[in-house]
mmCIF file of C-alpha atoms in Angstrom:
data_model
loop_
_atom_site.group_PDB
_atom_site.id
_atom_site.type_symbol
_atom_site.label_atom_id
_atom_site.label_comp_id
_atom_site.label_asym_id
_atom_site.label_seq_id
_atom_site.Cartn_x
_atom_site.Cartn_y
_atom_site.Cartn_z
ATOM 1 C CA MET Q 1 25.043 -69.170 157.055
ATOM 2 C CA LYS Q 2 23.031 -66.547 156.106
ATOM 3 C CA SER Q 3 20.948 -68.689 153.257
ATOM 4 C CA ILE Q 4 20.529 -71.708 155.834
ATOM 5 C CA LEU Q 5 19.276 -69.398 158.857
ATOM 6 C CA THR Q 6 16.440 -67.259 156.699
ATOM 7 C CA PRO Q 7 14.474 -70.571 155.979
ATOM 8 C CA LEU Q 8 14.945 -72.000 159.222
ATOM 9 C CA LEU Q 9 13.521 -68.919 160.938
ATOM 10 C CA CYS Q 10 10.727 -68.636 158.209
ATOM 11 C CA LEU Q 11 9.609 -72.549 159.414
ATOM 12 C CA LEU Q 12 9.564 -71.622 163.064
ATOM 13 C CA ALA Q 13 7.885 -68.290 162.361
ATOM 14 C CA ALA Q 14 5.113 -70.231 160.516
ATOM 15 C CA SER Q 15 4.761 -72.957 163.090
ATOM 16 C CA THR Q 16 4.231 -70.639 166.064
ATOM 17 C CA ALA Q 17 1.581 -68.464 164.417
ATOM 18 C CA VAL Q 18 -1.675 -69.083 166.015
ATOM 19 C CA ALA Q 19 -4.876 -69.356 163.876
ATOM 20 C CA ALA Q 20 -7.661 -67.332 164.226
ATOM 21 C CA PRO Q 21 -10.442 -68.585 166.257
ATOM 22 C CA GLN Q 22 -13.256 -70.095 163.648
ATOM 23 C CA ILE Q 23 -16.794 -70.014 164.326
ATOM 24 C CA THR Q 24 -18.557 -72.650 162.631
ATOM 25 C CA GLU Q 25 -22.343 -72.275 163.609
ATOM 26 C CA ILE Q 26 -24.461 -69.953 164.910
ATOM 27 C CA ARG Q 27 -28.110 -70.478 166.370
ATOM 28 C CA LEU Q 28 -30.805 -68.200 167.811
ATOM 29 C CA GLN Q 29 -33.890 -70.124 169.329
ATOM 30 C CA ASP Q 30 -36.910 -68.536 170.967
ATOM 31 C CA ALA Q 31 -38.154 -70.861 173.745
ATOM 32 C CA PRO Q 32 -41.860 -70.117 174.868
ATOM 33 C CA GLY Q 33 -42.578 -70.131 178.801
ATOM 34 C CA PHE Q 34 -45.313 -72.189 180.092
ATOM 35 C CA VAL Q 35 -48.064 -72.210 177.313
ATOM 36 C CA ALA Q 36 -50.842 -74.414 176.372
ATOM 37 C CA PRO Q 37 -50.020 -76.637 173.723
ATOM 38 C CA PRO Q 38 -49.127 -76.257 170.611
ATOM 39 C CA ILE Q 39 -45.649 -75.700 171.386
ATOM 40 C CA LEU Q 40 -44.011 -73.547 169.123
ATOM 41 C CA ILE Q 41 -40.716 -74.134 167.407
ATOM 42 C CA ASN Q 42 -38.528 -70.769 166.125
ATOM 43 C CA GLU Q 43 -35.065 -71.334 165.308
ATOM 44 C CA LEU Q 44 -32.264 -69.897 163.367
ATOM 45 C CA VAL Q 45 -29.285 -72.027 162.270
ATOM 46 C CA PHE Q 46 -26.343 -70.371 160.253
ATOM 47 C CA ARG Q 47 -23.467 -72.557 159.172
ATOM 48 C CA SER Q 48 -20.265 -71.746 157.828
ATOM 49 C CA ASP Q 49 -20.790 -73.884 154.730
ATOM 50 C CA GLY Q 50 -22.997 -70.777 153.745
ATOM 51 C CA ASN Q 51 -26.215 -72.294 154.492
ATOM 52 C CA PHE Q 52 -28.956 -70.712 156.852
ATOM 53 C CA TYR Q 53 -32.105 -72.808 158.073
ATOM 54 C CA TRP Q 54 -35.087 -71.362 159.663
ATOM 55 C CA ASN Q 55 -37.089 -73.995 161.643
ATOM 56 C CA GLU Q 56 -40.519 -72.879 162.557
ATOM 57 C CA GLY Q 57 -44.047 -74.573 163.156
ATOM 58 C CA THR Q 58 -45.198 -76.847 166.169
ATOM 59 C CA LEU Q 59 -43.619 -79.875 167.596
ATOM 60 C CA GLU Q 60 -46.360 -81.867 165.532
ATOM 61 C CA LYS Q 61 -45.913 -80.052 162.396
ATOM 62 C CA PRO Q 62 -42.335 -78.895 162.150
ATOM 63 C CA VAL Q 63 -41.557 -76.464 159.032
ATOM 64 C CA LYS Q 64 -37.889 -76.267 157.643
ATOM 65 C CA HIS Q 65 -36.593 -73.792 155.502
ATOM 66 C CA ARG Q 66 -32.985 -73.785 153.508
ATOM 67 C CA TYR Q 67 -31.368 -70.648 152.510
ATOM 68 C CA SER Q 68 -27.984 -69.881 150.995
ATOM 69 C CA ILE Q 69 -26.216 -67.024 152.044
ATOM 70 C CA GLY Q 70 -22.769 -67.466 151.161
ATOM 71 C CA SER Q 71 -19.701 -67.799 153.317
ATOM 72 C CA GLU Q 72 -19.211 -64.000 153.105
ATOM 73 C CA GLY Q 73 -22.473 -63.719 154.544
ATOM 74 C CA PHE Q 74 -21.638 -66.148 157.541
ATOM 75 C CA GLN Q 75 -18.204 -64.710 157.797
ATOM 76 C CA LYS Q 76 -20.020 -60.902 158.246
ATOM 77 C CA LEU Q 77 -22.478 -62.275 160.964
ATOM 78 C CA ALA Q 78 -19.466 -63.931 162.864
ATOM 79 C CA ALA Q 79 -17.494 -61.054 163.094
ATOM 80 C CA ALA Q 80 -20.519 -59.080 164.661
ATOM 81 C CA LEU Q 81 -20.441 -61.507 167.265
ATOM 82 C CA GLU Q 82 -17.014 -60.953 168.109
ATOM 83 C CA THR Q 83 -17.352 -57.401 167.986
ATOM 84 C CA HIS Q 84 -20.309 -57.282 170.416
ATOM 85 C CA GLY Q 85 -18.611 -59.570 173.025
ATOM 86 C CA PHE Q 86 -20.624 -62.419 172.892
ATOM 87 C CA PHE Q 87 -17.960 -64.992 174.145
ATOM 88 C CA GLU Q 88 -17.533 -62.810 177.425
ATOM 89 C CA LEU Q 89 -21.177 -63.382 178.207
ATOM 90 C CA LYS Q 90 -22.277 -65.256 181.138
ATOM 91 C CA PRO Q 91 -24.138 -68.371 180.234
ATOM 92 C CA LYS Q 92 -27.534 -67.540 182.038
ATOM 93 C CA TYR Q 93 -29.396 -64.325 182.660
ATOM 94 C CA ASP Q 94 -32.339 -65.080 184.610
ATOM 95 C CA ARG Q 95 -32.915 -61.642 187.113
ATOM 96 C CA LEU Q 96 -31.216 -58.154 187.468
ATOM 97 C CA LYS Q 97 -30.047 -59.016 191.276
ATOM 98 C CA PRO Q 98 -29.226 -62.370 192.678
ATOM 99 C CA THR Q 99 -32.041 -61.436 195.287
ATOM 100 C CA ASP Q 100 -34.997 -60.882 192.873
ATOM 101 C CA PRO Q 101 -37.146 -63.838 192.668
ATOM 102 C CA LEU Q 102 -36.682 -66.064 189.707
ATOM 103 C CA ILE Q 103 -39.553 -65.507 186.909
ATOM 104 C CA MET Q 104 -40.426 -69.363 185.986
ATOM 105 C CA ASP Q 105 -42.845 -68.541 183.121
ATOM 106 C CA GLY Q 106 -41.259 -65.955 180.966
ATOM 107 C CA SER Q 107 -40.064 -66.506 177.380
ATOM 108 C CA SER Q 108 -36.680 -67.058 176.556
ATOM 109 C CA VAL Q 109 -34.043 -66.703 173.899
ATOM 110 C CA VAL Q 110 -31.051 -68.747 173.481
ATOM 111 C CA VAL Q 111 -28.169 -67.725 171.235
ATOM 112 C CA SER Q 112 -25.519 -69.993 171.053
ATOM 113 C CA ALA Q 113 -22.273 -70.311 168.748
ATOM 114 C CA THR Q 114 -19.745 -72.684 167.979
ATOM 115 C CA ARG Q 115 -16.095 -71.477 167.716
ATOM 116 C CA ASP Q 116 -13.254 -73.974 167.661
ATOM 117 C CA GLY Q 117 -15.537 -76.666 168.220
ATOM 118 C CA ILE Q 118 -16.747 -75.522 171.691
ATOM 119 C CA GLN Q 119 -20.117 -74.295 171.841
ATOM 120 C CA LYS Q 120 -21.295 -71.496 173.743
ATOM 121 C CA HIS Q 121 -24.894 -70.984 174.907
ATOM 122 C CA VAL Q 122 -26.217 -67.910 176.471
ATOM 123 C CA VAL Q 123 -29.833 -67.895 177.837
ATOM 124 C CA ASP Q 124 -31.815 -64.665 178.053
ATOM 125 C CA TYR Q 125 -34.748 -65.577 180.294
ATOM 126 C CA SER Q 126 -37.572 -62.511 180.163
ATOM 127 C CA GLY Q 127 -35.021 -60.141 178.610
ATOM 128 C CA PHE Q 128 -32.878 -59.737 181.736
ATOM 129 C CA GLY Q 129 -29.636 -60.261 179.695
ATOM 130 C CA PRO Q 130 -27.495 -57.053 179.087
ATOM 131 C CA SER Q 131 -27.845 -54.671 176.144
ATOM 132 C CA ASN Q 132 -24.776 -56.249 173.801
ATOM 133 C CA LEU Q 133 -26.628 -59.765 174.109
ATOM 134 C CA TRP Q 134 -29.956 -58.063 173.005
ATOM 135 C CA GLU Q 135 -27.539 -56.377 170.088
ATOM 136 C CA VAL Q 136 -26.389 -59.651 168.996
ATOM 137 C CA GLU Q 137 -30.058 -61.007 169.035
ATOM 138 C CA MET Q 138 -31.296 -58.401 166.742
ATOM 139 C CA ILE Q 139 -28.084 -58.457 164.258
ATOM 140 C CA ILE Q 140 -29.026 -62.288 164.077
ATOM 141 C CA ARG Q 141 -32.576 -61.545 163.780
ATOM 142 C CA GLY Q 142 -32.139 -58.598 161.057
ATOM 143 C CA PHE Q 143 -29.634 -60.814 159.021
ATOM 144 C CA ALA Q 144 -32.226 -63.497 158.774
ATOM 145 C CA SER Q 145 -35.071 -61.011 157.706
ATOM 146 C CA GLN Q 146 -32.813 -60.055 154.710
ATOM 147 C CA TYR Q 147 -32.798 -63.561 153.375
ATOM 148 C CA ILE Q 148 -36.355 -64.518 154.560
ATOM 149 C CA GLY Q 149 -38.101 -61.557 152.820
ATOM 150 C CA MET Q 150 -39.501 -60.014 155.303
ATOM 151 C CA LYS Q 151 -39.983 -56.375 156.948
ATOM 152 C CA ARG Q 152 -39.900 -57.721 160.348
ATOM 153 C CA THR Q 153 -38.039 -60.061 162.225
ATOM 154 C CA PRO Q 154 -38.909 -63.951 161.128
ATOM 155 C CA ILE Q 155 -39.507 -65.160 164.780
ATOM 156 C CA ILE Q 156 -42.037 -63.441 167.277
ATOM 157 C CA ARG Q 157 -41.798 -64.685 170.658
ATOM 158 C CA ALA Q 158 -44.552 -67.566 170.932
ATOM 159 C CA THR Q 159 -46.125 -66.359 174.342
ATOM 160 C CA VAL Q 160 -46.971 -63.021 172.812
ATOM 161 C CA ALA Q 161 -47.957 -64.349 169.468
ATOM 162 C CA LYS Q 162 -50.346 -67.127 170.444
ATOM 163 C CA SER Q 163 -51.415 -66.146 174.021
ATOM 164 C CA THR Q 164 -52.733 -62.714 173.397
ATOM 165 C CA PRO Q 165 -56.479 -62.844 172.467
ATOM 166 C CA PRO Q 166 -57.555 -61.017 169.779
ATOM 167 C CA ARG Q 167 -59.033 -57.330 170.599
ATOM 168 C CA THR Q 168 -62.506 -56.250 169.344
ATOM 169 C CA SER Q 169 -63.653 -52.907 168.243
ATOM 170 C CA THR Q 170 -67.183 -53.377 170.151
ATOM 171 C CA PRO Q 171 -66.991 -53.176 173.960
ATOM 172 C CA ILE Q 172 -68.772 -56.278 175.661
ATOM 173 C CA PRO Q 173 -71.600 -55.097 177.462
ATOM 174 C CA VAL Q 174 -71.674 -55.149 181.040
ATOM 175 C CA ILE Q 175 -74.950 -56.879 182.515
ATOM 176 C CA ARG Q 176 -76.131 -55.851 185.826
ATOM 177 C CA GLY Q 177 -78.772 -57.837 188.234
ATOM 178 C CA THR Q 178 -81.259 -56.076 189.941
ATOM 179 C CA GLN Q 179 -82.005 -57.188 193.533
ATOM 180 C CA LYS Q 180 -85.431 -57.415 194.821
ATOM 181 C CA THR Q 181 -86.213 -56.242 198.230
ATOM 182 C CA PRO Q 182 -88.060 -58.174 200.806
ATOM 183 C CA ASN Q 183 -91.823 -56.954 201.528
#
């Protein structure tokens, strides 16, 4: 009786075991606010097969880079998302309080991950997201910068990078007109 019961219990235990959730893709995309063309593309894509893609450039001239990070690297990144509570975040952060006005022209960051076939998107408009969303964003950027070989993050927010005019070292002279008085 014992010899029949043991394999049956093992089979029952194996069928009721729940597999850990699997993350198969992690994405970070910078979305500029209302800026003049060219519209910049800045996107990091990590896949569970060990490939990492950095898409940059403009809509007219996109540039795609591919790196191999290995499945161990991807698993570390996926574990960091779980640890920082990414899947418990709200889908959108666009203001501090519901009564605050909505900022329509600010840049935003979209972080998304696919777990068990279901995509989760979290949009952070103008930096209103909580600290753990910012931490997830910095972990993804830092991880990417190791493979791209840059000392700073590979993606700069488009509104800051392209809309700020260069500063000059010499001040611009102010010309004041002279006013003639009637005789």
